[in-house]
């Protein structure tokens, strides 16, 4: 039986960073307590409708800034999850945290609540870059947070970095990578900056006020980091993720393998029993929905649901390719694909496969189809072939 995963969205931040397009809100701290109570109601309402008792093997508190939430609320949600769903003995329970929003005490309380993995949004070790990103922490906060996390008993730590920033030099990037590896995390995520429409960064760039990052330099940063991390024993297992052996994020693997997960909270997405769904975005509407549900809902949906689609079989195959090819080592296993859909990858996508193999963008590694190393930087173009664009 494939275990489930659980995503919990915490849409609160102390400040809205200029590059961010996540569903998160600043200045709404007064709503944290009612929001966390409503989250518990949502979890209970879905588990009450669950027709089976499939266990969950990962929980992920993402945001937003989950570490802003007082730990008593996190503890209450963890308790509710334990009552609502069977959890595996090897549960991975991750919380995203911003350095500077945690203390030795709060981390010890989180660990006691059953969280066992932290993901810190470091972004850069360079003070000028952190200011540009409008992040409130400095690198000293990162060192301190990692130290407190270890003292609290967190053995699994992810550190996030962003590259391809306006005016970022290769040297500054190398320095950031080296400084986070000095802290010996077992997992590192590195994302290239995207200038999203609707964010201040996107608007400033469109008006010529923000120097557009040089894509060639960003590619050089990515390739350098991959080589450097490989030398330290980190294996790149996904386009933007590196881990020491056995320390991959099991929660994110669930997404990339196109396996089921619940989404709870404002703006959360879920994929369960062949239905993809999403919840209402705004915190106040989420709270109002609980007292006045907009319509009748059935498993796996809740009062917060605003959108749902039953995934057609061909669409599920397309999603499996788009997501699975992000796993640069594992790729998409033809045997697993065949067992799930009743036909092989080459039967489902004959033309796409022939073209991409001929162009040297995909390769077979025994039973698995995966990106070639040179295709990793243009992965999106490969994925789009599978959705007919
Ligand atoms: S702290 Fe993170 S989630 Fe919050 S606004 Fe900044 S980038 Fe977005």
Tab-separated table of C-alpha atoms and ligand atoms in Angstrom:
chain	number	residue	atom	x	y	z
A	1	UNK	CA	0.000	0.000	0.000
A	2	UNK	CA	1.437	3.402	-1.011
A	3	UNK	CA	1.503	5.669	2.049
A	4	UNK	CA	0.117	9.204	1.849
A	5	UNK	CA	1.781	12.536	2.576
A	6	UNK	CA	0.342	15.586	4.304
A	7	UNK	CA	1.054	19.223	3.445
A	8	UNK	CA	0.038	21.977	5.894
A	9	UNK	CA	0.153	25.577	4.636
A	10	UNK	CA	1.018	28.372	7.076
A	11	UNK	CA	0.344	31.674	5.245
A	12	UNK	CA	1.968	34.115	7.685
A	13	UNK	CA	5.167	36.131	7.247
A	14	UNK	CA	6.658	38.974	9.277
A	15	UNK	CA	7.284	40.860	6.051
A	16	UNK	CA	6.435	40.308	2.405
A	17	UNK	CA	9.733	39.878	0.466
A	18	UNK	CA	9.846	41.692	-2.883
A	19	UNK	CA	10.534	38.573	-4.988
A	20	UNK	CA	7.997	36.250	-3.374
A	21	UNK	CA	4.796	35.077	-5.050
A	22	UNK	CA	3.747	32.488	-2.458
A	23	UNK	CA	0.344	32.625	-0.814
A	24	UNK	CA	1.428	34.432	2.333
A	25	UNK	CA	0.443	37.600	4.198
A	26	UNK	CA	2.249	40.038	6.474
A	27	UNK	CA	0.631	41.906	9.376
A	28	UNK	CA	-2.028	39.196	10.024
A	29	UNK	CA	-0.525	37.791	13.215
A	30	UNK	CA	-3.814	38.339	15.075
A	31	UNK	CA	-5.315	35.596	12.897
A	32	UNK	CA	-2.701	32.946	13.759
A	33	UNK	CA	-4.654	31.418	16.672
A	34	UNK	CA	-8.043	31.132	14.859
A	35	UNK	CA	-6.251	29.916	11.735
A	36	UNK	CA	-4.462	27.116	13.563
A	37	UNK	CA	-7.730	26.066	15.248
A	38	UNK	CA	-9.478	25.998	11.866
A	39	UNK	CA	-6.653	23.911	10.404
A	40	UNK	CA	-7.401	21.289	13.041
A	41	UNK	CA	-11.110	21.389	12.099
A	42	UNK	CA	-10.169	20.910	8.449
A	43	UNK	CA	-7.910	17.935	9.234
A	44	UNK	CA	-10.664	16.345	11.352
A	45	UNK	CA	-13.346	16.953	8.728
A	46	UNK	CA	-11.320	15.201	6.013
A	47	UNK	CA	-10.214	12.296	8.187
A	48	UNK	CA	-13.856	11.721	9.255
A	49	UNK	CA	-14.728	11.096	5.582
A	50	UNK	CA	-11.663	8.965	4.806
A	51	UNK	CA	-12.910	5.609	3.506
A	52	UNK	CA	-9.743	3.673	4.437
A	53	UNK	CA	-6.890	3.865	6.890
A	54	UNK	CA	-3.904	4.411	4.607
A	55	UNK	CA	-1.004	5.602	6.760
A	56	UNK	CA	0.862	8.847	6.165
A	57	UNK	CA	4.663	8.734	6.054
A	58	UNK	CA	5.501	12.438	5.671
A	59	UNK	CA	4.174	15.737	7.023
A	60	UNK	CA	5.416	19.087	5.749
A	61	UNK	CA	4.640	22.491	7.303
A	62	UNK	CA	5.352	24.988	4.511
A	63	UNK	CA	4.616	28.633	3.987
A	64	UNK	CA	4.863	31.385	4.542
A	65	UNK	CA	6.932	31.160	7.680
A	66	UNK	CA	5.727	28.246	9.836
A	67	UNK	CA	8.378	29.067	12.455
A	68	UNK	CA	6.443	32.295	13.232
A	69	UNK	CA	3.632	30.241	14.734
A	70	UNK	CA	3.844	29.753	18.528
A	71	UNK	CA	4.891	26.158	19.158
A	72	UNK	CA	1.764	25.308	21.199
A	73	UNK	CA	-0.232	25.605	17.958
A	74	UNK	CA	2.190	23.369	16.043
A	75	UNK	CA	1.955	20.849	18.845
A	76	UNK	CA	-1.867	20.929	18.662
A	77	UNK	CA	-1.829	20.335	14.893
A	78	UNK	CA	0.628	17.440	15.263
A	79	UNK	CA	-1.674	15.930	17.914
A	80	UNK	CA	-4.683	16.341	15.618
A	81	UNK	CA	-2.802	14.636	12.775
A	82	UNK	CA	-1.885	11.724	15.045
A	83	UNK	CA	-5.548	11.219	15.912
A	84	UNK	CA	-6.769	11.760	12.371
A	85	UNK	CA	-4.436	9.497	10.377
A	86	UNK	CA	-2.273	6.472	11.101
A	87	UNK	CA	1.342	7.700	10.908
A	88	UNK	CA	4.217	5.384	10.034
A	89	UNK	CA	6.933	4.637	12.590
A	90	UNK	CA	9.487	6.217	10.255
A	91	UNK	CA	7.480	9.439	9.856
A	92	UNK	CA	9.394	12.371	8.312
A	93	UNK	CA	7.932	15.610	9.738
A	94	UNK	CA	9.474	18.781	8.311
A	95	UNK	CA	8.946	22.432	9.162
A	96	UNK	CA	10.120	25.383	7.082
A	97	UNK	CA	11.805	27.990	9.245
A	98	UNK	CA	13.397	31.361	8.741
A	99	UNK	CA	16.682	31.920	10.558
A	100	UNK	CA	16.051	34.607	13.145
A	101	UNK	CA	12.490	33.418	13.901
A	102	UNK	CA	13.528	30.466	16.074
A	103	UNK	CA	15.092	30.130	19.518
A	104	UNK	CA	16.792	27.269	21.352
A	105	UNK	CA	13.556	26.850	23.307
A	106	UNK	CA	11.129	26.931	20.371
A	107	UNK	CA	13.250	24.383	18.495
A	108	UNK	CA	13.357	22.056	21.502
A	109	UNK	CA	9.542	22.318	21.741
A	110	UNK	CA	9.140	21.568	18.032
A	111	UNK	CA	11.342	18.499	18.365
A	112	UNK	CA	9.308	17.353	21.378
A	113	UNK	CA	6.118	17.808	19.295
A	114	UNK	CA	7.423	15.167	16.872
A	115	UNK	CA	8.963	17.318	14.143
A	116	UNK	CA	12.244	15.747	13.054
A	117	UNK	CA	13.441	17.751	10.044
A	118	UNK	CA	13.920	21.498	9.449
A	119	UNK	CA	14.272	23.440	6.243
A	120	UNK	CA	15.897	26.846	6.732
A	121	UNK	CA	15.441	29.601	4.131
A	122	UNK	CA	19.039	30.883	4.132
A	123	UNK	CA	19.007	32.284	0.539
A	124	UNK	CA	22.499	33.846	0.719
A	125	UNK	CA	25.461	34.353	3.036
A	126	UNK	CA	26.093	37.789	1.551
A	127	UNK	CA	24.666	40.784	3.502
A	128	UNK	CA	24.059	42.907	0.386
A	129	UNK	CA	22.175	40.075	-1.330
A	130	UNK	CA	20.102	39.426	1.804
A	131	UNK	CA	19.171	43.117	1.898
A	132	UNK	CA	18.225	43.057	-1.790
A	133	UNK	CA	15.974	40.048	-1.069
A	134	UNK	CA	14.535	41.968	1.910
A	135	UNK	CA	15.355	39.122	4.249
A	136	UNK	CA	15.449	40.081	7.907
A	137	UNK	CA	18.227	37.677	8.980
A	138	UNK	CA	22.006	37.736	8.604
A	139	UNK	CA	24.390	34.808	8.332
A	140	UNK	CA	25.087	34.874	12.050
A	141	UNK	CA	21.375	34.033	12.592
A	142	UNK	CA	21.834	31.054	10.266
A	143	UNK	CA	24.833	29.719	12.208
A	144	UNK	CA	22.997	30.237	15.492
A	145	UNK	CA	19.765	28.592	14.253
A	146	UNK	CA	21.636	25.542	12.939
A	147	UNK	CA	23.487	25.203	16.238
A	148	UNK	CA	20.255	25.419	18.262
A	149	UNK	CA	18.539	22.958	15.914
A	150	UNK	CA	21.288	20.397	16.464
A	151	UNK	CA	21.196	20.934	20.230
A	152	UNK	CA	17.433	20.370	20.103
A	153	UNK	CA	18.035	16.989	18.428
A	154	UNK	CA	17.266	17.789	14.772
A	155	UNK	CA	19.595	15.558	12.790
A	156	UNK	CA	18.069	16.326	9.402
A	157	UNK	CA	18.506	19.878	8.123
A	158	UNK	CA	17.932	21.413	4.725
A	159	UNK	CA	19.419	24.791	3.819
A	160	UNK	CA	17.975	26.778	0.863
A	161	UNK	CA	19.972	29.129	-1.372
A	162	UNK	CA	18.971	31.358	-4.322
A	163	UNK	CA	21.264	32.032	-7.274
A	164	UNK	CA	21.027	34.205	-10.366
A	165	UNK	CA	20.376	37.373	-8.323
A	166	UNK	CA	20.766	40.817	-9.911
A	167	UNK	CA	24.458	41.799	-9.781
A	168	UNK	CA	25.431	38.594	-7.980
A	169	UNK	CA	29.024	37.613	-8.800
A	170	UNK	CA	30.259	34.051	-9.223
A	171	UNK	CA	32.615	34.650	-6.318
A	172	UNK	CA	29.834	35.752	-3.963
A	173	UNK	CA	27.789	32.729	-4.968
A	174	UNK	CA	30.713	30.369	-4.364
A	175	UNK	CA	31.205	31.944	-0.968
A	176	UNK	CA	27.540	31.390	-0.033
A	177	UNK	CA	27.699	27.743	-1.090
A	178	UNK	CA	30.935	27.172	0.829
A	179	UNK	CA	29.599	28.831	3.962
A	180	UNK	CA	26.456	26.719	4.077
A	181	UNK	CA	28.413	23.513	3.461
A	182	UNK	CA	30.645	24.488	6.422
A	183	UNK	CA	27.485	23.978	8.501
A	184	UNK	CA	27.271	20.360	7.208
A	185	UNK	CA	23.532	20.127	6.404
A	186	UNK	CA	22.422	16.746	5.052
A	187	UNK	CA	20.305	18.422	2.348
A	188	UNK	CA	20.717	21.540	0.188
A	189	UNK	CA	18.184	23.176	-2.165
A	190	UNK	CA	19.296	25.758	-4.703
A	191	UNK	CA	16.740	27.726	-6.722
A	192	UNK	CA	17.358	30.223	-9.472
A	193	UNK	CA	15.622	33.545	-8.949
A	194	UNK	CA	12.520	33.886	-11.096
A	195	UNK	CA	11.113	37.341	-11.654
A	196	UNK	CA	7.425	36.594	-11.145
A	197	UNK	CA	4.797	38.906	-12.599
A	198	UNK	CA	2.823	40.633	-9.880
A	199	UNK	CA	5.762	40.829	-7.455
A	200	UNK	CA	7.717	44.063	-6.862
A	201	UNK	CA	10.814	42.367	-8.390
A	202	UNK	CA	8.813	41.522	-11.519
A	203	UNK	CA	7.506	45.095	-11.830
A	204	UNK	CA	10.915	46.698	-11.194
A	205	UNK	CA	12.553	44.431	-13.787
A	206	UNK	CA	9.825	45.229	-16.360
A	207	UNK	CA	10.477	48.959	-15.851
A	208	UNK	CA	14.250	48.517	-16.163
A	209	UNK	CA	14.843	49.347	-12.496
A	210	UNK	CA	16.311	45.958	-11.591
A	211	UNK	CA	19.202	44.552	-13.598
A	212	UNK	CA	17.987	41.291	-15.169
A	213	UNK	CA	20.197	38.434	-13.972
A	214	UNK	CA	22.480	37.048	-16.689
A	215	UNK	CA	21.233	33.505	-17.566
A	216	UNK	CA	24.701	32.344	-18.682
A	217	UNK	CA	26.199	33.376	-15.371
A	218	UNK	CA	23.327	31.663	-13.513
A	219	UNK	CA	24.071	28.466	-15.477
A	220	UNK	CA	27.744	28.740	-14.521
A	221	UNK	CA	26.746	29.122	-10.847
A	222	UNK	CA	24.568	26.031	-11.040
A	223	UNK	CA	27.227	23.892	-12.707
A	224	UNK	CA	29.953	25.043	-10.330
A	225	UNK	CA	27.783	24.288	-7.288
A	226	UNK	CA	26.870	20.832	-8.581
A	227	UNK	CA	30.541	19.918	-9.004
A	228	UNK	CA	31.522	21.419	-5.669
A	229	UNK	CA	28.742	19.604	-3.808
A	230	UNK	CA	29.538	16.309	-5.548
A	231	UNK	CA	33.111	16.657	-4.228
A	232	UNK	CA	31.683	16.837	-0.701
A	233	UNK	CA	29.531	13.729	-1.181
A	234	UNK	CA	26.197	15.422	-1.911
A	235	UNK	CA	24.277	13.672	-4.650
A	236	UNK	CA	22.046	15.724	-6.927
A	237	UNK	CA	18.790	13.771	-6.967
A	238	UNK	CA	16.450	16.461	-8.311
A	239	UNK	CA	16.978	19.476	-10.552
A	240	UNK	CA	17.250	21.851	-7.558
A	241	UNK	CA	18.086	19.447	-4.722
A	242	UNK	CA	21.198	17.734	-3.357
A	243	UNK	CA	21.429	15.323	-0.415
A	244	UNK	CA	23.862	13.106	1.404
A	245	UNK	CA	23.047	9.453	0.645
A	246	UNK	CA	19.697	8.467	2.162
A	247	UNK	CA	18.804	12.032	3.207
A	248	UNK	CA	16.544	12.970	0.285
A	249	UNK	CA	13.321	14.768	1.220
A	250	UNK	CA	10.804	11.927	1.283
A	251	UNK	CA	7.969	14.439	1.273
A	252	UNK	CA	9.108	16.074	-1.951
A	253	UNK	CA	9.821	12.657	-3.488
A	254	UNK	CA	6.113	11.949	-2.997
A	255	UNK	CA	5.275	14.933	-5.273
A	256	UNK	CA	7.880	14.062	-7.889
A	257	UNK	CA	6.754	10.438	-8.005
A	258	UNK	CA	3.190	11.723	-8.505
A	259	UNK	CA	1.941	9.937	-5.393
A	260	UNK	CA	-0.994	11.046	-3.197
A	261	UNK	CA	-0.934	13.861	-0.647
A	262	UNK	CA	-3.445	15.867	1.354
A	263	UNK	CA	-3.238	19.667	1.376
A	264	UNK	CA	-4.597	21.536	4.402
A	265	UNK	CA	-4.797	25.295	4.964
A	266	UNK	CA	-5.385	28.437	2.911
A	267	UNK	CA	-4.080	28.036	-0.635
A	268	UNK	CA	-2.967	24.424	-0.054
A	269	UNK	CA	-3.085	21.975	-2.972
A	270	UNK	CA	-3.717	18.263	-2.690
A	271	UNK	CA	-3.810	15.200	-4.922
A	272	UNK	CA	-5.748	12.265	-3.560
A	273	UNK	CA	-7.784	9.379	-5.013
A	274	UNK	CA	-7.328	10.719	-8.548
A	275	UNK	CA	-8.542	14.238	-7.666
A	276	UNK	CA	-6.340	17.343	-7.760
A	277	UNK	CA	-7.750	20.122	-5.615
A	278	UNK	CA	-6.920	23.472	-4.075
A	279	UNK	CA	-8.164	25.541	-1.168
A	280	UNK	CA	-9.306	29.126	-0.948
A	281	UNK	CA	-6.340	31.541	-0.841
A	282	UNK	CA	-7.189	34.263	1.659
A	283	UNK	CA	-6.916	33.640	5.386
A	284	UNK	CA	-10.145	35.460	6.280
A	285	UNK	CA	-12.139	33.583	3.620
A	286	UNK	CA	-10.648	30.309	4.867
A	287	UNK	CA	-11.890	31.128	8.373
A	288	UNK	CA	-15.331	32.206	7.091
A	289	UNK	CA	-15.627	29.030	5.020
A	290	UNK	CA	-15.390	26.940	8.161
A	291	UNK	CA	-18.514	28.537	9.671
A	292	UNK	CA	-20.368	28.758	6.332
A	293	UNK	CA	-19.178	26.115	3.860
A	294	UNK	CA	-19.894	27.275	0.292
A	295	UNK	CA	-21.160	23.891	-0.893
A	296	UNK	CA	-21.437	20.267	0.108
A	297	UNK	CA	-18.149	18.500	-0.104
A	298	UNK	CA	-17.003	14.913	-0.078
A	299	UNK	CA	-13.706	13.112	0.502
A	300	UNK	CA	-10.914	14.207	0.008
A	301	UNK	CA	-12.262	17.787	-0.050
A	302	UNK	CA	-13.085	20.114	2.818
A	303	UNK	CA	-15.045	23.308	3.474
A	304	UNK	CA	-12.004	25.238	2.203
A	305	UNK	CA	-12.022	23.721	-1.287
A	306	UNK	CA	-12.422	26.033	-4.303
A	307	UNK	CA	-11.179	23.926	-7.161
A	308	UNK	CA	-11.144	20.221	-7.992
A	309	UNK	CA	-10.433	18.167	-11.095
A	310	UNK	CA	-10.612	14.449	-11.575
A	311	UNK	CA	-7.396	13.560	-13.359
A	312	UNK	CA	-7.987	11.678	-16.611
A	313	UNK	CA	-5.648	8.687	-17.190
A	314	UNK	CA	-3.692	10.381	-20.014
A	315	UNK	CA	-3.313	13.508	-17.910
A	316	UNK	CA	-1.974	11.416	-15.016
A	317	UNK	CA	0.626	9.948	-17.407
A	318	UNK	CA	1.647	13.452	-18.528
A	319	UNK	CA	1.978	14.590	-14.915
A	320	UNK	CA	4.016	11.502	-14.049
A	321	UNK	CA	6.487	12.352	-16.832
A	322	UNK	CA	6.688	16.061	-15.985
A	323	UNK	CA	7.276	15.421	-12.315
A	324	UNK	CA	9.367	12.245	-12.527
A	325	UNK	CA	11.872	13.643	-15.004
A	326	UNK	CA	12.818	16.203	-12.358
A	327	UNK	CA	14.452	13.285	-10.524
A	328	UNK	CA	17.737	13.415	-12.357
A	329	UNK	CA	19.064	10.038	-11.150
A	330	UNK	CA	15.898	8.035	-10.631
A	331	UNK	CA	13.937	9.362	-13.639
A	332	UNK	CA	10.715	7.542	-14.547
A	333	UNK	CA	10.819	3.753	-14.317
A	334	UNK	CA	9.140	2.077	-17.277
A	335	UNK	CA	8.154	-0.884	-15.060
A	336	UNK	CA	6.476	1.362	-12.487
A	337	UNK	CA	4.795	3.383	-15.261
A	338	UNK	CA	3.497	0.195	-16.901
A	339	UNK	CA	2.229	-1.209	-13.586
A	340	UNK	CA	0.337	2.029	-12.916
A	341	UNK	CA	-1.089	2.804	-16.355
A	342	UNK	CA	-1.094	-0.534	-18.190
A	343	UNK	CA	1.203	0.637	-20.992
A	344	UNK	CA	4.858	1.622	-21.348
A	345	UNK	CA	6.283	5.148	-21.686
A	346	UNK	CA	7.138	4.555	-25.353
A	347	UNK	CA	3.535	3.468	-26.060
A	348	UNK	CA	2.066	6.530	-24.340
A	349	UNK	CA	4.454	9.110	-25.823
A	350	UNK	CA	6.047	7.619	-28.984
A	351	UNK	CA	6.751	10.869	-30.845
A	352	UNK	CA	7.867	12.889	-27.825
A	353	UNK	CA	10.229	10.133	-26.758
A	354	UNK	CA	11.744	9.659	-30.226
A	355	UNK	CA	12.363	13.422	-30.607
A	356	UNK	CA	13.846	13.951	-27.155
A	357	UNK	CA	16.120	10.886	-27.399
A	358	UNK	CA	17.325	12.020	-30.840
A	359	UNK	CA	18.082	15.520	-29.509
A	360	UNK	CA	20.134	14.008	-26.678
A	361	UNK	CA	17.873	15.496	-23.988
A	362	UNK	CA	16.633	12.179	-22.580
A	363	UNK	CA	18.399	8.857	-22.049
A	364	UNK	CA	17.540	5.371	-20.889
A	365	UNK	CA	19.396	4.193	-17.815
A	366	UNK	CA	18.413	0.526	-17.683
A	367	UNK	CA	14.652	0.617	-17.031
A	368	UNK	CA	14.462	4.357	-16.264
A	369	UNK	CA	14.024	7.292	-18.589
A	370	UNK	CA	15.823	10.406	-17.369
A	371	UNK	CA	17.223	13.779	-18.420
A	372	UNK	CA	20.755	13.832	-19.831
A	373	UNK	CA	23.142	16.049	-17.818
A	374	UNK	CA	23.009	18.792	-20.472
A	375	UNK	CA	19.200	18.842	-20.360
A	376	UNK	CA	19.075	19.697	-16.641
A	377	UNK	CA	19.339	23.425	-17.302
A	378	UNK	CA	16.519	23.353	-19.846
A	379	UNK	CA	14.378	20.783	-18.064
A	380	UNK	CA	11.213	22.878	-18.457
A	381	UNK	CA	11.401	22.677	-22.246
A	382	UNK	CA	11.622	18.888	-22.020
A	383	UNK	CA	8.700	18.646	-19.549
A	384	UNK	CA	6.499	20.808	-21.763
A	385	UNK	CA	6.828	18.285	-24.617
A	386	UNK	CA	4.879	15.827	-22.475
A	387	UNK	CA	1.982	18.208	-21.987
A	388	UNK	CA	1.733	18.975	-25.679
A	389	UNK	CA	3.186	22.527	-25.673
B	1	LIG	S1	9.785	34.886	4.133
B	1	LIG	FE1	9.630	33.417	2.419
B	1	LIG	S2	7.425	33.010	2.168
B	1	LIG	FE2	7.629	34.872	3.453
B	1	LIG	S3	7.474	36.572	1.992
B	1	LIG	FE3	9.684	36.121	2.269
B	1	LIG	S4	10.176	34.650	0.626
B	1	LIG	FE4	7.923	34.702	0.801
